Coordinates of C-alpha atoms in Angstrom, one line a residue:
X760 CA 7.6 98.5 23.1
X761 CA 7.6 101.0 26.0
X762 CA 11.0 101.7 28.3
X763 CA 11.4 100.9 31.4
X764 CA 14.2 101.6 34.7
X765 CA 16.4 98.5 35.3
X766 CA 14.8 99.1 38.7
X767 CA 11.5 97.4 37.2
X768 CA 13.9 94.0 35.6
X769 CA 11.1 91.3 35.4
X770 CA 12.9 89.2 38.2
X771 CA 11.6 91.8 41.0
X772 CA 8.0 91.6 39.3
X773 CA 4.8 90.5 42.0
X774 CA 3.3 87.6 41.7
X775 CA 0.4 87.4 39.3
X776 CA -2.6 86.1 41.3
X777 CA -4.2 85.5 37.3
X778 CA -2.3 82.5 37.1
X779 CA -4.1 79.0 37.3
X780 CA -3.1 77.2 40.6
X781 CA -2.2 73.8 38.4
X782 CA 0.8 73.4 36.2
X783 CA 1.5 71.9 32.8
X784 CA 1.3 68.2 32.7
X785 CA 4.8 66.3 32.1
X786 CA 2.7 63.9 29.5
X787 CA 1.9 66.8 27.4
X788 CA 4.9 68.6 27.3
X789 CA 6.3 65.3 26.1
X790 CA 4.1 65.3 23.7
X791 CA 4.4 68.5 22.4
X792 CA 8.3 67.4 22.2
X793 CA 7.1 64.4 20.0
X794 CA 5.2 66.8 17.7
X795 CA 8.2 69.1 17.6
X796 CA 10.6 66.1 16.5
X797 CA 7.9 64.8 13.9
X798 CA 7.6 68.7 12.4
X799 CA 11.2 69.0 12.5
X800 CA 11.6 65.7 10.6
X801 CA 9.1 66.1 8.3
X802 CA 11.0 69.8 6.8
X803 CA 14.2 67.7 6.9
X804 CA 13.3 65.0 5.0
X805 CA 11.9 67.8 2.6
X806 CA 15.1 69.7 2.4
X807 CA 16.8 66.6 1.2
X808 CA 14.0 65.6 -1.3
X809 CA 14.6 68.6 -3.6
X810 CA 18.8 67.9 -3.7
X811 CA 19.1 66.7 -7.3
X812 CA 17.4 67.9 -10.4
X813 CA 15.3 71.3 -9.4
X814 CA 12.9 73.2 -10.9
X815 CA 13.3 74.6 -14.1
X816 CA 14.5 78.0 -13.6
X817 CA 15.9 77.1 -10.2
X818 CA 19.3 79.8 -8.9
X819 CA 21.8 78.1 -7.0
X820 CA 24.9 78.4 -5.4
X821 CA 26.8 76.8 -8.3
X822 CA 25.3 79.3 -10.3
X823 CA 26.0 82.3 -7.9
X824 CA 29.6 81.0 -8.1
X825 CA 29.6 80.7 -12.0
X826 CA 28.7 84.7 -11.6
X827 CA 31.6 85.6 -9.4
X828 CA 34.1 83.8 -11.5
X829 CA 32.7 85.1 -14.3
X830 CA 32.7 88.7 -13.7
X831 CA 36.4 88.6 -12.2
X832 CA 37.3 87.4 -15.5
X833 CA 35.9 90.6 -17.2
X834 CA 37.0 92.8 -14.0
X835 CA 40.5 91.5 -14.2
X836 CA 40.5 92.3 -18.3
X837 CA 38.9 96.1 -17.5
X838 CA 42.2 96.7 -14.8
X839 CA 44.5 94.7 -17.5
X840 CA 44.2 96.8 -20.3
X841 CA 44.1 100.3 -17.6
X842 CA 47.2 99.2 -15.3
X843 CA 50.3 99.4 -16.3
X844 CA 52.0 96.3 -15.5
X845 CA 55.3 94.2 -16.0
X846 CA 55.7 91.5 -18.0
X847 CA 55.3 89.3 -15.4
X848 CA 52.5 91.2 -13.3
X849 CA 50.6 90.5 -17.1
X850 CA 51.2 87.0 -17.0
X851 CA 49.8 86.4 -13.6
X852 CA 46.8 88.2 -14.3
X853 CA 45.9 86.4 -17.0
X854 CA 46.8 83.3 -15.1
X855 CA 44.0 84.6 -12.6
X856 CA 41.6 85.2 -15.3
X857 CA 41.7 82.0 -17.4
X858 CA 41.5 80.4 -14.2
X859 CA 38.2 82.5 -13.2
X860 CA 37.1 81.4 -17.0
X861 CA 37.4 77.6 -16.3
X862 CA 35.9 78.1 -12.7
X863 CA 32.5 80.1 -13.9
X864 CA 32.2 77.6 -17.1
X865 CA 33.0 74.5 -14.8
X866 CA 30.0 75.6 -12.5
X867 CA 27.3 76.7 -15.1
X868 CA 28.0 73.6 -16.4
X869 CA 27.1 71.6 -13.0
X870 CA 24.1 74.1 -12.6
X871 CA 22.8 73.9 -15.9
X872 CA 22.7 69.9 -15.5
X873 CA 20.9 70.2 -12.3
X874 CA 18.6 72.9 -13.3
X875 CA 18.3 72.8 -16.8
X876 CA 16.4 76.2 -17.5
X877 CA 16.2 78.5 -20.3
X878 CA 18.3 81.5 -18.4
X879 CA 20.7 78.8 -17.4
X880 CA 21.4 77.8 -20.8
X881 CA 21.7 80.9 -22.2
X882 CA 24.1 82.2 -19.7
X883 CA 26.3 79.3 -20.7
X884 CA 25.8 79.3 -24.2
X885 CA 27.1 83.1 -24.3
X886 CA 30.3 82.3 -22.5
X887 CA 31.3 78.8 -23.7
X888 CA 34.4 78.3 -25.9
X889 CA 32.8 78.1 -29.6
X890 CA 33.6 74.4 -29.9
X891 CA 31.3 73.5 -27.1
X892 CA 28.7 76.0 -28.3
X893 CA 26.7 72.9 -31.0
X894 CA 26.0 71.4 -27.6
X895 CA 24.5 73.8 -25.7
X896 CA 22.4 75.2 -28.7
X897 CA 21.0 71.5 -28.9
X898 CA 20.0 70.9 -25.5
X899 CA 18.3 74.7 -25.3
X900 CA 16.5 73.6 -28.5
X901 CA 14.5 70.9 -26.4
X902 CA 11.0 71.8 -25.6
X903 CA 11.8 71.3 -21.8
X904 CA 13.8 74.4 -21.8
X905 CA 11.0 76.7 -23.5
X906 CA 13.1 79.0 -26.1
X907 CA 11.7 79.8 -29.1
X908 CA 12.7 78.4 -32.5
X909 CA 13.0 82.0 -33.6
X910 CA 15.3 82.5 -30.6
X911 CA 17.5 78.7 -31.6
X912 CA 17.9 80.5 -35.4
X913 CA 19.4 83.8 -33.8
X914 CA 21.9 82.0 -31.5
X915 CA 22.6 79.6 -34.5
X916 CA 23.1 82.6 -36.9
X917 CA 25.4 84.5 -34.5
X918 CA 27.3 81.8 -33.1
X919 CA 27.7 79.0 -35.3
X920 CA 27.3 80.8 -39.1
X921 CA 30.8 81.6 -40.8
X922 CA 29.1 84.7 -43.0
X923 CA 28.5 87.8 -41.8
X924 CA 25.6 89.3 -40.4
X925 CA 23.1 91.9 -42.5
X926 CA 22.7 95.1 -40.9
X927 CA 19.0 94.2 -40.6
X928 CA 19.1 90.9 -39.1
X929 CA 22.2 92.4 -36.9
X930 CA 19.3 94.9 -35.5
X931 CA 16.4 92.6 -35.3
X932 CA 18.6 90.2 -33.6
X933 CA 19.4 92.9 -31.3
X934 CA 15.9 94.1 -30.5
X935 CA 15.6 90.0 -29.5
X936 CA 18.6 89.7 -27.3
X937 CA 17.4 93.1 -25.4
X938 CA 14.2 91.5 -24.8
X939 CA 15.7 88.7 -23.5
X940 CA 16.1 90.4 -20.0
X941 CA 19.8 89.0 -20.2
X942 CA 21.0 91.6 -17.3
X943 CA 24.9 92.1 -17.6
X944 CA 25.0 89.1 -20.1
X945 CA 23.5 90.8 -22.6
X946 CA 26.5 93.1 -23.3
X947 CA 28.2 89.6 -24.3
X948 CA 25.9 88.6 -26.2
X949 CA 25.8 92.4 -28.2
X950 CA 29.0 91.8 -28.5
X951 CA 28.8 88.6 -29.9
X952 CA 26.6 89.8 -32.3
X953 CA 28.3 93.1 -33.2
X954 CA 31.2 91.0 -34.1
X955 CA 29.4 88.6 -36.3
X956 CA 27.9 91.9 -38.2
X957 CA 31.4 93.3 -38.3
X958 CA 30.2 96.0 -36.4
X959 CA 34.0 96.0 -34.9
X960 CA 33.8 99.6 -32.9
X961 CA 30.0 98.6 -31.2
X962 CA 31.8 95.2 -30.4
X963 CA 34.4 96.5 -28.5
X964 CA 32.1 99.1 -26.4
X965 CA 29.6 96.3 -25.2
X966 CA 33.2 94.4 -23.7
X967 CA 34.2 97.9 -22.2
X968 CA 30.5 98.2 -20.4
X969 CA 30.7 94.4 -20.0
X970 CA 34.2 94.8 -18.1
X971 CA 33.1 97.9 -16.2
X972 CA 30.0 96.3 -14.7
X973 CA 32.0 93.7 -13.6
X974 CA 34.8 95.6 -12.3
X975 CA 32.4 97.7 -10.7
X976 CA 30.6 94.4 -9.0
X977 CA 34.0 93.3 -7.8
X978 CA 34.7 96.6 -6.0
X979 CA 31.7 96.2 -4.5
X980 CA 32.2 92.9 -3.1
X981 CA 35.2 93.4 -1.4
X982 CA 34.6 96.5 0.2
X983 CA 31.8 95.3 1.6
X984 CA 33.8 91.8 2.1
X985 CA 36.7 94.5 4.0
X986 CA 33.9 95.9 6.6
X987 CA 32.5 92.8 7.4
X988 CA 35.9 91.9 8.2
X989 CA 36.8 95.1 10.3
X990 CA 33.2 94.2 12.1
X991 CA 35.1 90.6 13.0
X992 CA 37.6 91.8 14.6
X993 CA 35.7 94.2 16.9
X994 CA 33.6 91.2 17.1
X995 CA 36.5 89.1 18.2
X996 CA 37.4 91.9 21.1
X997 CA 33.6 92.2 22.1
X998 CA 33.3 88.2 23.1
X999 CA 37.0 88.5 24.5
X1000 CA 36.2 90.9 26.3
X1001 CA 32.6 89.6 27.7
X1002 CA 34.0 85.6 28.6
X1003 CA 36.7 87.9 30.8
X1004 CA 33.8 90.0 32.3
X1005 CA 31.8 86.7 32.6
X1006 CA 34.8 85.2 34.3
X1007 CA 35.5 87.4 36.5
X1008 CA 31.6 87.7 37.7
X1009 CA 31.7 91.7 36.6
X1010 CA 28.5 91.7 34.2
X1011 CA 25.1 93.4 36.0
X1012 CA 22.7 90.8 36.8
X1013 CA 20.6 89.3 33.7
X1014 CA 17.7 91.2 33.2
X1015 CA 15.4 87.9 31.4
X1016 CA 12.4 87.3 33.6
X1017 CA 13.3 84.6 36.5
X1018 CA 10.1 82.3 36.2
X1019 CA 8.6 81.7 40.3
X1020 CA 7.3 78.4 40.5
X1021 CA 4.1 78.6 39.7
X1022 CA 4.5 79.7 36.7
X1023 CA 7.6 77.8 35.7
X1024 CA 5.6 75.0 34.6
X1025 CA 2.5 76.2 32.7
X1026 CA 4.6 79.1 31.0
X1027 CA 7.2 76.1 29.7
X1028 CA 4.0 74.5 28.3
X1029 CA 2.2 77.0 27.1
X1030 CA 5.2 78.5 25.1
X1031 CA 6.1 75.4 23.6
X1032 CA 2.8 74.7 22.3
X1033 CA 2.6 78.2 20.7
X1034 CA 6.3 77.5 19.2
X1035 CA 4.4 74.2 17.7
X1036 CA 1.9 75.9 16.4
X1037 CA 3.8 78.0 14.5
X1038 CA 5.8 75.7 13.0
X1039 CA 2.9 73.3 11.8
X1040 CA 1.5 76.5 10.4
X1041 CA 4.5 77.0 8.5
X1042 CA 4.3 73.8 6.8
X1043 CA 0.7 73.5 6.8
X1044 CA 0.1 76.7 4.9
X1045 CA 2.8 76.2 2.5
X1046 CA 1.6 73.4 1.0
X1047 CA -1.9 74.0 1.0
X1048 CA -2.1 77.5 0.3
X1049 CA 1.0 78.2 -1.8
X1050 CA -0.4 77.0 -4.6
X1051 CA -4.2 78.3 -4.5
X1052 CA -2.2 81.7 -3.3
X1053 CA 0.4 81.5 -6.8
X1054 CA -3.0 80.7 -8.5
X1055 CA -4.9 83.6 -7.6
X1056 CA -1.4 85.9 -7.8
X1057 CA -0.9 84.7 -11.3
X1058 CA -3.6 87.0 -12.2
X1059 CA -2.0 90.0 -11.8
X1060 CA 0.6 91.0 -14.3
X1061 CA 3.7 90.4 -12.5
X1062 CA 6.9 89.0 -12.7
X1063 CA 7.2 88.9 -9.0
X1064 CA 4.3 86.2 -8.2
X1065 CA 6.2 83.6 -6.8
X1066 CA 7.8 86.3 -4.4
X1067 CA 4.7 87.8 -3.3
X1068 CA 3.3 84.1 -2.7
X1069 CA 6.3 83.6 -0.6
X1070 CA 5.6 86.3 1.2
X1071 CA 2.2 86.1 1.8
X1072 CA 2.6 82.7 3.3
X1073 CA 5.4 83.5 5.4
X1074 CA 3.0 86.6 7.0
X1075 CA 0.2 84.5 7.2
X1076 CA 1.6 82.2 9.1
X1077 CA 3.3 84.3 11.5
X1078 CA 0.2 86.7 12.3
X1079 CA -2.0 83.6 12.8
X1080 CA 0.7 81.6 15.4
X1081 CA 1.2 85.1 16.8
X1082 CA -2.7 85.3 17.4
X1083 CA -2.5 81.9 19.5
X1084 CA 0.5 83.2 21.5
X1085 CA -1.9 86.0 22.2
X1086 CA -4.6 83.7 23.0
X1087 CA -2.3 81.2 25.4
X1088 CA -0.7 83.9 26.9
X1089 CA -4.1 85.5 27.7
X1090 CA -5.5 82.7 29.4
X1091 CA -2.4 81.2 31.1
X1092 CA -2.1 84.9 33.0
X1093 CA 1.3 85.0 31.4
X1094 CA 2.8 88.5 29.9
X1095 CA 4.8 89.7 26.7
X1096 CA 7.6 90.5 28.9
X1097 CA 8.0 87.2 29.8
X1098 CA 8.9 86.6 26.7
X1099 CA 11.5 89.4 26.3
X1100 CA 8.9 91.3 23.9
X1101 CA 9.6 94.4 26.0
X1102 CA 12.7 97.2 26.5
X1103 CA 14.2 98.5 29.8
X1104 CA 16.4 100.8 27.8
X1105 CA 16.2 100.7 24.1
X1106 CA 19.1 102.5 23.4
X1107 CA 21.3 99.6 25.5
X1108 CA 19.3 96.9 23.9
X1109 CA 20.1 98.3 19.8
X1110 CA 23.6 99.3 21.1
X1111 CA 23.7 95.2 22.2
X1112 CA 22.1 94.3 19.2
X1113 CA 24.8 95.6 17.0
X1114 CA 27.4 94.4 19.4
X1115 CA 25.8 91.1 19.3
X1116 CA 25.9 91.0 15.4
X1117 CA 30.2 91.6 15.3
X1118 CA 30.7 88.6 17.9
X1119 CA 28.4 86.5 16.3
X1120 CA 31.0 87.1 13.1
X1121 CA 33.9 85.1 14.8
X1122 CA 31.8 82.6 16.1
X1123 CA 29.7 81.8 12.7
X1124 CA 32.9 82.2 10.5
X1125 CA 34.9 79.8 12.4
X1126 CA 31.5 77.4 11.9
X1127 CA 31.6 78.0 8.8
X1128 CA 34.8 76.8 8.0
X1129 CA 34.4 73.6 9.7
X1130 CA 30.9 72.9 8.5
X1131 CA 32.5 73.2 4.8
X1132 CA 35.2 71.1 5.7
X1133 CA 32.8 68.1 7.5
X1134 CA 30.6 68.7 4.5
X1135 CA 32.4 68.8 1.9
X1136 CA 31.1 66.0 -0.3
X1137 CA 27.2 66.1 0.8
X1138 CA 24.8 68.0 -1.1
X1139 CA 23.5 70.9 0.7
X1140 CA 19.7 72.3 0.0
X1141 CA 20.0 76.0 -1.6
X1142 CA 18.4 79.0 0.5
X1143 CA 15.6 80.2 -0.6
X1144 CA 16.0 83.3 -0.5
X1145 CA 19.1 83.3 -2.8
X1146 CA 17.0 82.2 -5.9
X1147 CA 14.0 84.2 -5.2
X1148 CA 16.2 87.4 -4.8
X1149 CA 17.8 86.1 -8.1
X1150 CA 15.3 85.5 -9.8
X1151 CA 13.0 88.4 -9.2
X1152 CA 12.6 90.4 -12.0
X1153 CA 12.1 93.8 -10.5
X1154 CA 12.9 96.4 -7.7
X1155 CA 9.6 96.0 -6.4
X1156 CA 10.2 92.0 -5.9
X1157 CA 14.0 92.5 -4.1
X1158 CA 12.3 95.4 -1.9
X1159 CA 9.7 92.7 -0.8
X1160 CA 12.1 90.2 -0.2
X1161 CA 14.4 92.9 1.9
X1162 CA 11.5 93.5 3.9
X1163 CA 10.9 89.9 4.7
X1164 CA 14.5 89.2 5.2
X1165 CA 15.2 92.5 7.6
X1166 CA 11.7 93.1 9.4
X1167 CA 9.2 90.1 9.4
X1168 CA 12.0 87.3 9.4
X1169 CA 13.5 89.2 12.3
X1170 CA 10.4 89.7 14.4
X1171 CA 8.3 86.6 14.2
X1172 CA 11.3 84.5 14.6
X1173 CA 12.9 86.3 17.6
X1174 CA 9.2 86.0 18.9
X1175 CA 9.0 82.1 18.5
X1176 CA 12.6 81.0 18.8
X1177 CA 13.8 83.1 21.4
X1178 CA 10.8 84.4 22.8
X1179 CA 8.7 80.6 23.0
X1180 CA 10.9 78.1 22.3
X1181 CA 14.1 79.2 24.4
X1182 CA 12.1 80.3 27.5
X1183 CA 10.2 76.9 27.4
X1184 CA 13.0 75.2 27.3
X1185 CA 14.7 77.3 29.9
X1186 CA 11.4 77.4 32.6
X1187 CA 12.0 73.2 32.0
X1188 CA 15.2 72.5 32.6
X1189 CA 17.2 75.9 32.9
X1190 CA 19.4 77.9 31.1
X1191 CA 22.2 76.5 29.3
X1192 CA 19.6 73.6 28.2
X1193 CA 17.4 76.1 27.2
X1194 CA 20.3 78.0 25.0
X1195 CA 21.5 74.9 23.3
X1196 CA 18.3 73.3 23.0
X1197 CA 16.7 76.2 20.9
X1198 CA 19.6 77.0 19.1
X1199 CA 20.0 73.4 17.4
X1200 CA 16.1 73.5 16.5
X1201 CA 17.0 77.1 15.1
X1202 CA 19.8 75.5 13.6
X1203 CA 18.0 72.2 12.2
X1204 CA 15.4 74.4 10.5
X1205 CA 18.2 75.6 8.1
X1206 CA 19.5 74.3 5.0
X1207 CA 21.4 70.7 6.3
X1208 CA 23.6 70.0 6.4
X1209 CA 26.1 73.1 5.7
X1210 CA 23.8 75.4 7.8
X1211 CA 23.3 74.0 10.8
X1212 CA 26.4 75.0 12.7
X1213 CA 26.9 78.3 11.7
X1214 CA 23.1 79.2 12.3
X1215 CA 23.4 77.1 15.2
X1216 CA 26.5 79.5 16.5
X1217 CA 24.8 82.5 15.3
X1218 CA 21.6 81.7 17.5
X1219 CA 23.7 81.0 20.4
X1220 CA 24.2 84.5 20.5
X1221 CA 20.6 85.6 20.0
X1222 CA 19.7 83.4 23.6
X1223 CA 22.6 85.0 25.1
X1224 CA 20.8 88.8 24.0
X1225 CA 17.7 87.4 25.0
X1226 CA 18.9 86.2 28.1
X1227 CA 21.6 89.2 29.2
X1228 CA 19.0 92.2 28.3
X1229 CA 15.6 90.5 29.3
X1230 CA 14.3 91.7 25.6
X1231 CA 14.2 90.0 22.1
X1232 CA 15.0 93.9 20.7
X1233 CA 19.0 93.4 20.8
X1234 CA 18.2 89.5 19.2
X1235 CA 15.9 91.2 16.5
X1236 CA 18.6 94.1 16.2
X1237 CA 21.1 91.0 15.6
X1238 CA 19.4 89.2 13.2
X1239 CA 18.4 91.6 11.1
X1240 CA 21.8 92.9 10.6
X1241 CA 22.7 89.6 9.5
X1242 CA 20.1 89.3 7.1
X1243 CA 20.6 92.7 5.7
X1244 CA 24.6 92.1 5.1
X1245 CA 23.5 89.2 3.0
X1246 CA 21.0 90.8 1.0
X1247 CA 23.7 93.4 1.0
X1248 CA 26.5 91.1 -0.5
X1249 CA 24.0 89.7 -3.1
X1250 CA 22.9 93.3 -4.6
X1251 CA 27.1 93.6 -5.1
X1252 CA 27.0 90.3 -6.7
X1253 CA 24.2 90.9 -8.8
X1254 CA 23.1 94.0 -8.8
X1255 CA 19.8 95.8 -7.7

């Protein structure tokens, strides 16, 4: 990206004699809007096929709920025993933590009958009340769920048995659960065992690491829960502050390039048919290459592969649209910084880009709220990203997804949404069409319905960046703050 004065704004650009003298047909462009509604449709309609029964194995929000409520319980009994408290301070936190108990049981037991997978099970076998426990053991004794008989026999011995545990079968059922992978669970489940094996002292230190993991999580949470907030409220002064200046006609003149007429046309056409391409890409590459791509990972010893094919498919189908952008751009005698993909002052446009990510906080809180409440009893498709980051089972996987989330995600869909799709939109039938328009296909491309209107807010500020500074830098600055806060909030929650 190279700098340049606000002296050289796109808007004050000559005339590029490059351009071919005949414009983009209005039965095309219609077309292209067909294709876009049949695309759009088409991932939709796929959302709402996998609601229900998922994949074995499948992390969802119940179950990222389950963890929360889970771990407060624990947190809560770490800062009960190492408070000193009143009577009645006592009987309101344990108040709080039998009600965090029911909570995380009620929703493992919603996630493991929608997703009946091996970790699910277990994670609700370990913390189920004992009377409840026969059940669970049954249903992960069912060859769907894929545990070992040898594994059924430990849980039966350690949770169902009334004798005691020999010091031998106490280790070698230890040297199983730690091969489990059972992350902070397994610390219950030592403790479970240590307990069955009258192993009283081990018992109690696997709760105290069990309740400082947790408590530690939970501290983690909310301070990064208390700067996300403190962003909000800047945020909340920053678009205060710019409907005034907008009001009172005090903001410099937008710097996004002002399309002349003879570009206006081809350049709306053009753009849209790259934003189609890119789309149709998406979908056409993951589900014809996905698989031959898991295949071919599957080779290599990982535990990562459905990451890495996630991955690879979201790159190759950016770099390939990108190409074709190249290609349309080359031979329409367009340029890059009609798109935005340039910077008149970089510093300004990062410096609007983090302003841009605090007012979008307001804005997608507030859409939040009412999404949840319109919403409320309709099944919502999980992000991806959520149960891949879950789900991965090492650094290497999470740094891969990080990457996706904060630099490729950022890029390729500042590029095509902003860059394409916006200023197609806009050359068409101007700017607030062009703002809305792209912003509900942004939106509509997100989990439905519970995503669309806070996306939909949150790209309403990414055309307003792309628009004010001429550049998708502040947009890409934007959105990958938002990303990273996420990732950021699920590494407290879980963990790296």
């Amino acid at each position: 990206m190279r700098g340049r004065s606000l002296e050289e704004a796109p808007g004050s650009l000559q005339k590029n004699n490059t351009i071919p003298p005949r414009g983009y047909s209005r039965a095309g462009y219609n077309l292209l809007l067909a294709i876009l509604g049949l695309l759009l449709l088409s991932i939709i309609f796929a959302q709402q096929i996998k609601i229900g029964p998922g994949k074995a194995g499948a992390f969802t929000s119940q179950s990222l709920a389950a963890e929360i409520a889970i771990k407060s319980y624990y947190a809560y009994g770490k800062w009960y025993s190492a408070v000193p408290m009143s009577s009645w301070q006592k009987q309101q936190i344990e108040h709080l933590r039998n009600t965090q108990l029911k909570v995380a049981l009620q929703e493992f037991r919603k996630s493991a009958a929608a997703n009946p997978s091996v970790t699910e099970l277990r994670r609700l076998l370990i913390i189920e009340y004992p009377g409840n426990r026969p059940e669970v053991i049954k249903r992960l004794a069912s060859p769907s769920s894929g545990a070992s008989s040898a594994e059924i026999d430990m849980w039966k011995a350690v949770y169902l048995s009334s004798g005691s545990l020999s010091k031998d079968k106490v280790a070698d059922f230890k040297a199983r659960i730690d091969g489990l992978n059972l992350g902070w669970y397994g610390h219950l489940a030592l403790e479970g065992l240590y307990q069955r094996g009258g192993l009283k002292a081990k018992a109690a230190a696997e709760r105290s690491a069990a309740e400082q993991a947790a408590a530690h999580m939970l501290a983690r949470v909310v301070g990064l829960a208390a700067l996300i907030g403190m962003a909000g409220i800047f945020g909340f002064g920053l678009l205060f502050w710019y409907m005034a200046q907008s009001r009172s006609g005090s903001l410099p003149q937008p710097l996004a390039y002002r399309f002349p007429p003879e570009v206006q046309s081809l350049a709306s056409g053009y753009l849209l048919e790259a934003f189609v391409v890119y789309i149709a890409l998406t979908i056409a590459i993951q589900v014809f290459a996905a698989v031959p791509l898991r295949f071919i990972l599957s080779a290599v010893p990982s535990q990562n592969t459905t990451v890495y094919a996630v991955v690879l498919v979201y790159f190759l189908s950016g770099i390939l649209a990108f190409l074709f952008l190249r290609y349309r751009i080359k031979i329409g005698g367009l340029s890059w910084e009609m798109l935005g993909l340039t910077s008149y002052n970089l510093q300004k446009d990062i410096l609007w880009g983090v302003g841009g990510y605090a007012a979008s906080l307001p804005l997608v809180f507030v859409a939040g709220m009412i999404s949840q409440y319109l919403t409320r009893f309709v099944q919502t498709p999980e992000n991806p990203i959520i149960p891949l980051f879950m789900e991965s089972g090492t650094a290497a996987g999470r740094v891969m997804l990080l990457l996706l989330a904060t630099v490729a995600a950022p890029f390729f869909e500042e590029l095509f949404f902003r860059g394409a799709l916006f200023n197609s939109f806009r050359a068409r039938w101007g700017l607030a069409a062009g703002i809305v328009l792209s912003s509900m296909v942004f939106g509509l491309l997100h989990p439905l319905p519970l995503g669309f209107l806070p996306i939909f807010a949150l790209a309403l500020v990414l055309s307003t960046l792309a628009y004010r500074r001429g550049s998708l830098i502040p947009g890409m600055v934007t959105h990958a703050l938002n990303n990273a806060v996420a990732f950021a909030m699920l590494i407290a929650l879980a963990g790296w």
